[in-house]
Amino acid sequence: MERYLIIKTRDELLRIKIGQILYFEADRNYTKLLLSNGIQFTFAINIGKIEEILGRQVAGCNKILMRVGKSHIINKNHILQINLPKQRLLLLTEEGKPKELVISKDPLKVLKDSLEKEMEMAEGGDEIK
């Protein structure tokens, strides 16, 4: 069953399938949301508040949506490449087009390590006995 995120402001309500979220990006007191189909929204809500909303509405959202540094919350299911030396994160859109984000090394390394750990745990559970 698809899960949805609902973001309400004074004047609007947005209902989004979690799987369609590519990333959130902070811009001072605003947050930009880019969906995997290329549609973009901007809210007069800071990214910390978005993180709170995600925590309340989406159980286990940190398995899918992860805060990376001060400025981004990304959907881990859309990651194509993490390049630490170039401080680059590539996310894949529905059309198969890469969307590049520039993120500082430390948060990018945390993301890479967490993905590697998830992969090791998944592989460990699949061992043939």
Short mmCIF file of C-alpha atoms in Angstrom, two decimals:
data_model
loop_
_atom_site.label_atom_id
_atom_site.label_comp_id
_atom_site.label_asym_id
_atom_site.label_seq_id
_atom_site.Cartn_x
_atom_site.Cartn_y
_atom_site.Cartn_z
CA MET A 1 0.00 0.00 0.00
CA GLU A 2 1.32 3.43 -0.97
CA ARG A 3 2.08 5.77 1.88
CA TYR A 4 1.50 9.49 1.60
CA LEU A 5 3.01 12.60 3.11
CA ILE A 6 0.66 15.53 3.68
CA ILE A 7 2.14 19.00 3.93
CA LYS A 8 -0.22 21.79 4.96
CA THR A 9 0.42 25.49 4.87
CA ARG A 10 -2.03 28.29 5.55
CA ASP A 11 -3.18 28.37 1.94
CA GLU A 12 -2.57 24.90 0.56
CA LEU A 13 -2.42 21.19 1.19
CA LEU A 14 -0.12 18.83 -0.69
CA ARG A 15 -0.53 15.04 -0.67
CA ILE A 16 2.50 13.19 -2.07
CA LYS A 17 3.33 9.51 -2.46
CA ILE A 18 6.51 8.86 -0.45
CA GLY A 19 8.05 6.91 -3.33
CA GLN A 20 7.73 9.94 -5.64
CA ILE A 21 9.87 12.18 -3.45
CA LEU A 22 13.33 12.70 -4.92
CA TYR A 23 14.59 15.21 -2.33
CA PHE A 24 13.85 18.23 -0.14
CA GLU A 25 16.29 21.14 -0.24
CA ALA A 26 16.55 23.94 2.32
CA ASP A 27 16.57 27.57 1.23
CA ARG A 28 16.57 29.72 4.38
CA ASN A 29 12.98 29.64 5.71
CA TYR A 30 11.73 27.84 2.62
CA THR A 31 12.01 24.24 1.50
CA LYS A 32 12.02 23.08 -2.08
CA LEU A 33 10.60 19.65 -2.88
CA LEU A 34 11.50 17.88 -6.12
CA LEU A 35 9.48 14.83 -7.15
CA SER A 36 10.90 12.01 -9.25
CA ASN A 37 8.71 13.08 -12.20
CA GLY A 38 10.32 16.56 -12.22
CA ILE A 39 7.47 18.46 -10.53
CA GLN A 40 8.76 20.98 -8.00
CA PHE A 41 7.11 22.73 -5.04
CA THR A 42 8.34 25.38 -2.62
CA PHE A 43 6.94 25.75 0.90
CA ALA A 44 7.29 28.55 3.44
CA ILE A 45 8.41 25.92 5.97
CA ASN A 46 12.02 25.33 7.01
CA ILE A 47 13.63 21.92 6.50
CA GLY A 48 13.71 21.19 10.25
CA LYS A 49 9.92 21.46 10.36
CA ILE A 50 9.67 19.21 7.27
CA GLU A 51 11.81 16.65 9.13
CA GLU A 52 9.38 16.82 12.10
CA ILE A 53 6.39 16.32 9.79
CA LEU A 54 8.07 13.30 8.20
CA GLY A 55 8.79 11.82 11.64
CA ARG A 56 5.15 12.20 12.71
CA GLN A 57 3.43 11.08 9.50
CA VAL A 58 5.68 8.43 8.03
CA ALA A 59 6.58 5.54 10.35
CA GLY A 60 10.04 4.26 9.51
CA CYS A 61 10.60 7.15 7.12
CA ASN A 62 14.30 7.26 8.09
CA LYS A 63 14.69 3.97 6.24
CA ILE A 64 13.68 5.73 3.02
CA LEU A 65 14.06 9.48 3.58
CA MET A 66 17.32 10.58 5.16
CA ARG A 67 18.65 13.98 6.19
CA VAL A 68 21.99 14.57 4.48
CA GLY A 69 23.78 17.60 5.87
CA LYS A 70 22.05 20.87 6.72
CA SER A 71 20.30 21.36 3.42
CA HIS A 72 18.89 18.08 2.10
CA ILE A 73 16.53 15.23 2.88
CA ILE A 74 16.87 12.62 0.14
CA ASN A 75 15.00 9.49 -0.87
CA LYS A 76 17.56 6.68 -0.62
CA ASN A 77 15.62 4.59 -3.16
CA HIS A 78 16.60 7.06 -5.91
CA ILE A 79 20.37 7.08 -5.28
CA LEU A 80 22.44 6.27 -8.34
CA GLN A 81 25.93 7.35 -7.25
CA ILE A 82 27.80 8.80 -4.28
CA ASN A 83 31.14 10.39 -5.14
CA LEU A 84 33.01 11.52 -2.02
CA PRO A 85 36.02 13.25 -3.68
CA LYS A 86 33.74 15.35 -5.92
CA GLN A 87 31.17 15.83 -3.11
CA ARG A 88 28.48 14.70 -5.52
CA LEU A 89 25.28 12.72 -5.07
CA LEU A 90 23.38 11.55 -8.14
CA LEU A 91 19.68 10.74 -7.82
CA LEU A 92 17.73 9.11 -10.64
CA THR A 93 14.40 10.54 -11.83
CA GLU A 94 11.52 8.50 -13.25
CA GLU A 95 12.68 9.31 -16.78
CA GLY A 96 16.10 7.88 -15.92
CA LYS A 97 17.74 11.31 -15.87
CA PRO A 98 20.32 11.91 -13.15
CA LYS A 99 19.82 14.86 -10.79
CA GLU A 100 23.07 16.02 -9.23
CA LEU A 101 23.33 17.45 -5.71
CA VAL A 102 26.51 18.93 -4.26
CA ILE A 103 26.81 17.89 -0.61
CA SER A 104 29.73 18.31 1.77
CA LYS A 105 31.97 15.29 2.38
CA ASP A 106 31.08 14.41 5.97
CA PRO A 107 27.29 14.00 5.49
CA LEU A 108 27.95 12.20 2.19
CA LYS A 109 30.27 9.76 3.96
CA VAL A 110 27.62 9.11 6.64
CA LEU A 111 25.11 8.36 3.87
CA LYS A 112 27.55 6.03 2.08
CA ASP A 113 28.37 4.19 5.31
CA SER A 114 24.69 3.76 6.21
CA LEU A 115 23.90 2.34 2.75
CA GLU A 116 26.84 -0.06 2.99
CA LYS A 117 25.67 -1.18 6.43
CA GLU A 118 22.11 -1.77 5.15
CA MET A 119 23.51 -3.77 2.24
CA GLU A 120 25.65 -5.94 4.55
CA MET A 121 22.67 -6.60 6.82
CA ALA A 122 20.49 -7.54 3.84
CA GLU A 123 23.17 -9.87 2.49
CA GLY A 124 23.68 -11.44 5.90
CA GLY A 125 19.99 -12.32 6.08
CA ASP A 126 20.06 -13.98 2.68
CA GLU A 127 22.77 -16.52 3.39
CA ILE A 128 22.09 -20.08 2.30
CA LYS A 129 22.35 -22.52 5.20
#
